[in-house]
mmCIF file of C-alpha atoms and ligand atoms in Angstrom:
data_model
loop_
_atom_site.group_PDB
_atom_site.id
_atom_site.type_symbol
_atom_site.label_atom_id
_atom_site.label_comp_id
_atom_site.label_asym_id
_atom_site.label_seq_id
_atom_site.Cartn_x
_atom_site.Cartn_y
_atom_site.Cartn_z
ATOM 1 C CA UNK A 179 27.272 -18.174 23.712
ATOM 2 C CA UNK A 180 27.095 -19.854 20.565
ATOM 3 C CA UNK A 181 27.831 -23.214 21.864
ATOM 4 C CA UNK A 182 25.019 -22.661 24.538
ATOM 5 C CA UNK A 183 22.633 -22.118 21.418
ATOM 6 C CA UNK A 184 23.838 -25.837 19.823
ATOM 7 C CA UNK A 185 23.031 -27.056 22.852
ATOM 8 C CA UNK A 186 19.692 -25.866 23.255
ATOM 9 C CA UNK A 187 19.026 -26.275 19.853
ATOM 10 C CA UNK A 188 19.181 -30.190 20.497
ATOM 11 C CA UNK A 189 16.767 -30.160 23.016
ATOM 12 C CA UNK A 190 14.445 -27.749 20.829
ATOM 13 C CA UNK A 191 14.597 -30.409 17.793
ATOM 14 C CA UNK A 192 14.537 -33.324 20.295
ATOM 15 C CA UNK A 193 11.295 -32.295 21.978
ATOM 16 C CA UNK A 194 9.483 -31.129 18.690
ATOM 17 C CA UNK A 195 9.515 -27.442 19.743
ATOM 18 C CA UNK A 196 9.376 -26.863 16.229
ATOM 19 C CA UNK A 197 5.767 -28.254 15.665
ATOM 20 C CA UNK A 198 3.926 -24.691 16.459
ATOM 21 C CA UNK A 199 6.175 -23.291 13.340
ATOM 22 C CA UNK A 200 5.528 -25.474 10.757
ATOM 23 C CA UNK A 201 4.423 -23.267 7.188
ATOM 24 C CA UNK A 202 5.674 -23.168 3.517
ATOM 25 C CA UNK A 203 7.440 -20.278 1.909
ATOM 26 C CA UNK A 204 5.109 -18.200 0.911
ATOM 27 C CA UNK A 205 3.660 -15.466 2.710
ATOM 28 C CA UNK A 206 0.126 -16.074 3.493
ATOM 29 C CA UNK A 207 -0.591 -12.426 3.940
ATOM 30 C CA UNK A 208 1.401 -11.408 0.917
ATOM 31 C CA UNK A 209 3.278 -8.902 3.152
ATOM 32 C CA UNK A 210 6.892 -8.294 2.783
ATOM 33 C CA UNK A 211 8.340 -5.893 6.239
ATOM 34 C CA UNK A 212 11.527 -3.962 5.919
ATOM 35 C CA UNK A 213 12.383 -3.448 9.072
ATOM 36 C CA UNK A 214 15.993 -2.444 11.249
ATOM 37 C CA UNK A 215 17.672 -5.152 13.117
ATOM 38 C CA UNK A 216 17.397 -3.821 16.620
ATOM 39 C CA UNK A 217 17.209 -6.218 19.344
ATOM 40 C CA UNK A 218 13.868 -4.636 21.052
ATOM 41 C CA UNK A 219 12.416 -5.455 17.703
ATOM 42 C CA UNK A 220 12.829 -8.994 17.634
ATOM 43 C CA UNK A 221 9.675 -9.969 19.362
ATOM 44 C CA UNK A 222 7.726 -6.673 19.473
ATOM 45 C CA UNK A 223 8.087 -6.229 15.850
ATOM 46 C CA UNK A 224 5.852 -9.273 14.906
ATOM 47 C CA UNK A 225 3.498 -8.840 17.793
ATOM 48 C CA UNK A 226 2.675 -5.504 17.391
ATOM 49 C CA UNK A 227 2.038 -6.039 13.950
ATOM 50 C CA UNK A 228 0.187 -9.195 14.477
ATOM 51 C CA UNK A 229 2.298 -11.251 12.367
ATOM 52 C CA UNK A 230 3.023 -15.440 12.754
ATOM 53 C CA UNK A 231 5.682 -17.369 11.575
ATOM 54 C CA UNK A 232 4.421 -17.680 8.002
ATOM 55 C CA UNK A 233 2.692 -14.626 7.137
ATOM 56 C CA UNK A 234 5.280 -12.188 5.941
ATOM 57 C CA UNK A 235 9.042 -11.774 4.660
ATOM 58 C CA UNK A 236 10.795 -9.809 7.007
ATOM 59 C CA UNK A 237 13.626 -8.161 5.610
ATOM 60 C CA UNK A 238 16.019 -6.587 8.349
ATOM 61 C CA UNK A 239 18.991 -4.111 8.266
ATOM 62 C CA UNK A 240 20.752 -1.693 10.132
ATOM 63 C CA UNK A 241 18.275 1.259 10.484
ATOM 64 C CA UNK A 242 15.618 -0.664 7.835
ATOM 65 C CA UNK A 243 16.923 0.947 5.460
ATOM 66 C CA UNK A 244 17.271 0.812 1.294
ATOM 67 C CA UNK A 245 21.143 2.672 0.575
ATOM 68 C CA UNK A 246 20.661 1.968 -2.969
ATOM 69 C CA UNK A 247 18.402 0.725 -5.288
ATOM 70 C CA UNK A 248 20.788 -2.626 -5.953
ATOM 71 C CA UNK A 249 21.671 -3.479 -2.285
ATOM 72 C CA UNK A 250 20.903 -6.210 -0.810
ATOM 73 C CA UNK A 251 17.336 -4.984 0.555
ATOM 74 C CA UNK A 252 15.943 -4.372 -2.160
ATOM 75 C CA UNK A 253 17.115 -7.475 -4.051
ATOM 76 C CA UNK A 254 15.247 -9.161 -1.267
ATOM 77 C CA UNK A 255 12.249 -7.112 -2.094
ATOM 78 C CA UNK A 256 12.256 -8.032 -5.538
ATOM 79 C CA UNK A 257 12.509 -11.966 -5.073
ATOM 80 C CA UNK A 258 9.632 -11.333 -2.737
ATOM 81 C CA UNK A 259 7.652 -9.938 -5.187
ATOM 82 C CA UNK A 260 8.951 -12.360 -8.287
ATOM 83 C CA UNK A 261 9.037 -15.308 -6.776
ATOM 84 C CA UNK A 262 6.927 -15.547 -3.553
ATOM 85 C CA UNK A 263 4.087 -13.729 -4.059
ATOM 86 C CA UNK A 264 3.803 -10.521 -2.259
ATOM 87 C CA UNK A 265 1.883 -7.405 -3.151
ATOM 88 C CA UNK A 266 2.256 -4.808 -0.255
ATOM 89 C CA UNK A 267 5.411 -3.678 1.507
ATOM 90 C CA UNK A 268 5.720 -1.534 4.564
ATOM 91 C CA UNK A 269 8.928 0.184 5.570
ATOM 92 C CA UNK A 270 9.046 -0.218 9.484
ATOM 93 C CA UNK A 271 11.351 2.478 11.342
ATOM 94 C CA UNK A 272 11.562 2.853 14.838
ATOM 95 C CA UNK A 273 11.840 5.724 17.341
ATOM 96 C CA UNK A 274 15.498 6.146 18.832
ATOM 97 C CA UNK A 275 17.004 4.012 16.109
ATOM 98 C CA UNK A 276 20.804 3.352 16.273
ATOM 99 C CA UNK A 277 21.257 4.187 12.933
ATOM 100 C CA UNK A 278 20.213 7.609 13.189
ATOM 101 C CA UNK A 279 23.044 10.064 12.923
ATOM 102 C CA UNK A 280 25.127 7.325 12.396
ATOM 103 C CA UNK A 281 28.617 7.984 9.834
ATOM 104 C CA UNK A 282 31.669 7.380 9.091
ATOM 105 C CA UNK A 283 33.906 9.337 11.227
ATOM 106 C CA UNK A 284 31.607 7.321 14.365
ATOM 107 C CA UNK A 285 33.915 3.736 13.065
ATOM 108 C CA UNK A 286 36.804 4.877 11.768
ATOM 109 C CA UNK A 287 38.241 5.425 15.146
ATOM 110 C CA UNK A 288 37.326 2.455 16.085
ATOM 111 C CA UNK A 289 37.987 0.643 13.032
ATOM 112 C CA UNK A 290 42.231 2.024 14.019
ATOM 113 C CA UNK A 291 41.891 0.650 17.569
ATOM 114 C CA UNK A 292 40.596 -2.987 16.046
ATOM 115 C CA UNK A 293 43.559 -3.262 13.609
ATOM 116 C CA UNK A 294 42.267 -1.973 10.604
ATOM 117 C CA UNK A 295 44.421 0.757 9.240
ATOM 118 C CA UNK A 296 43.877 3.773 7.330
ATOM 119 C CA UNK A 297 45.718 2.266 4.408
ATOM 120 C CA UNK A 298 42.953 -0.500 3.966
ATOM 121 C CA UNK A 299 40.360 1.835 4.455
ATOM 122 C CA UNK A 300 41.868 3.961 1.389
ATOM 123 C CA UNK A 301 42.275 0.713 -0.724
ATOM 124 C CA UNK A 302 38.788 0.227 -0.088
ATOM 125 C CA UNK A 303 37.853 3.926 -1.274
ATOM 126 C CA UNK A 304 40.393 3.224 -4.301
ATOM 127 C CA UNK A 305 38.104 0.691 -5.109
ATOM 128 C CA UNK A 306 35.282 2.993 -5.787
ATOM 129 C CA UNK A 307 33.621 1.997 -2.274
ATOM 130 C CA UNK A 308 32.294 5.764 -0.917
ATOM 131 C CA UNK A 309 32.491 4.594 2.927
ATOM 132 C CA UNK A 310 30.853 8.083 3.896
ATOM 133 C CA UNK A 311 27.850 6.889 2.108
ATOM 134 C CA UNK A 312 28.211 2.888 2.756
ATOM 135 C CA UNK A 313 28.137 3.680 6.668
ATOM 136 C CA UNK A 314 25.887 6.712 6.826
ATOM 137 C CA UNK A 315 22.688 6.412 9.068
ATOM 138 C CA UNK A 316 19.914 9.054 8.574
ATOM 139 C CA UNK A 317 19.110 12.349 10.461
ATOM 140 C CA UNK A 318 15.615 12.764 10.190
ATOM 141 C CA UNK A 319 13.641 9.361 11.032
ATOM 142 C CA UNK A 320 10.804 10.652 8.860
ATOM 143 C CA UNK A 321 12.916 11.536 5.868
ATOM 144 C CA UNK A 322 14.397 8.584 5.667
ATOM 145 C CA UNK A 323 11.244 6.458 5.424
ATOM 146 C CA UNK A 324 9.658 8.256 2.594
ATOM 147 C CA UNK A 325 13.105 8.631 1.017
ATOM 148 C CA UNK A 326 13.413 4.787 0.987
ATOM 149 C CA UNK A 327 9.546 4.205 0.208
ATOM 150 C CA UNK A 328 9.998 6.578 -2.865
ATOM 151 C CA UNK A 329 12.990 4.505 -3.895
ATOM 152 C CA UNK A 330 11.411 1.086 -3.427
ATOM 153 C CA UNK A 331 8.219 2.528 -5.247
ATOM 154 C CA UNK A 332 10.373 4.301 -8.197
ATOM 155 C CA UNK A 333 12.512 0.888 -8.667
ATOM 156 C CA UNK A 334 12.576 0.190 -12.462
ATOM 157 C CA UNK A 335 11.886 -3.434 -11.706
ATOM 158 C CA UNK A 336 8.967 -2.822 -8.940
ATOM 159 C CA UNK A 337 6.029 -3.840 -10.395
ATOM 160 C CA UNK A 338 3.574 -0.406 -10.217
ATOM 161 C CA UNK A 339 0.732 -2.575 -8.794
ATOM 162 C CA UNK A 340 2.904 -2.860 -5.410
ATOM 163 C CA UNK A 341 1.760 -1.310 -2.469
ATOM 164 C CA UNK A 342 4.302 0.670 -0.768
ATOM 165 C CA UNK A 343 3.631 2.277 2.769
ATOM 166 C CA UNK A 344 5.940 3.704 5.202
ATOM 167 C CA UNK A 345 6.154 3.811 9.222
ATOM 168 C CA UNK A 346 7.870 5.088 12.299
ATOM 169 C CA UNK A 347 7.160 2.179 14.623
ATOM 170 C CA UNK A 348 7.440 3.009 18.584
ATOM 171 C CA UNK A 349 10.170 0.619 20.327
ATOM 172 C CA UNK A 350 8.512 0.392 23.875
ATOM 173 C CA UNK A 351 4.929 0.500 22.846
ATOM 174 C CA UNK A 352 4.739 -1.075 19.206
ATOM 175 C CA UNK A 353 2.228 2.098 18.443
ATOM 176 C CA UNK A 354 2.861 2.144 14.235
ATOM 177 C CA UNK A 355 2.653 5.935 13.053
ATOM 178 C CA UNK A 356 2.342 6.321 8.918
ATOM 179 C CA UNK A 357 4.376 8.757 7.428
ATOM 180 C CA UNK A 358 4.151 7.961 3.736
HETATM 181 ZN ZN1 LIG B 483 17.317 0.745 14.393
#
């Protein structure tokens, strides 16, 4: 698949397919989106929302989520708001969300059958990696948007001027519902 993409990619370049995307780095709406990674997001995500190349960071993780307040989500929140400008943030869920009810027990199986063996996974835990918590989704959709708007809002280096809303977004229909 990957090779298919390199080849396309040529062609894309070649033909100036990039002309419609041109922008700079900032976001010209000021708008930084954390959002989950799912694949019926990809397009409908930006559409719904009304959103063109150029107008907002989108930040993007399994289940859109913020697991603590130094991962890597919200380090991209705060060079969004240091360094390129923004001043709102909305936490975009979405209805039947992979991520929900999501844990542990769900990989390690797996993780067995793929080679990796219990004794890795308790070096990792030796470590002082909790993998209950690292790969734990979420069981209430609602609950975990306002749990990871508080957080973002709370954040000792979050500016308190920062606009912080949270959403459940629909995956067929794009319909946004608040919740915090
Ligand atoms: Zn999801």
């Amino acid at each position: 698949m990957i090779d298919e993409i390199i080849e396309f990619n040529k062609t894309f370049v070649a033909s100036k397919g990039y002309e419609q995307y041109v922008t700079d780095k900032y976001p010209s709406k000021k708008l930084a989106v954390l959002s989950c990674m799912d694949t019926r997001l990809t397009e409908l995500l930006p559409a719904a929302l009304g959103l063109k190349n150029g107008d907002a960071k989108i930040i993007k993780n399994a289940g859109g989520l913020v697991i603590s307040p130094f991962d890597s989500a919200l380090r991209s929140l705060v060079v969004a708001v240091y360094e390129l400008g923004v001043e709102e943030i909305m936490v975009v869920a979405h209805s039947n969300c992979g991520a929900c009810h999501m844990s542990f027990d769900h990989f390690h199986h797996e993780m067995n059958q793929r080679g990796v063996t219990d004794e890795t996974l308790d070096t990792i835990r030796r470590c002082g990696i909790d993998l209950d918590q690292w790969l734990e989704g979420f069981k209430d959709t609602s609950e975990s948007v306002r749990k990871t708007v508080e957080t973002i809002k709370t954040h000792p280096l979050m500016p308190r001027d920062i606009t912080v809303r949270g959403f459940i977004i629909d995956s067929v229909t794009g319909a946004l519902e608040e919740i915090v």
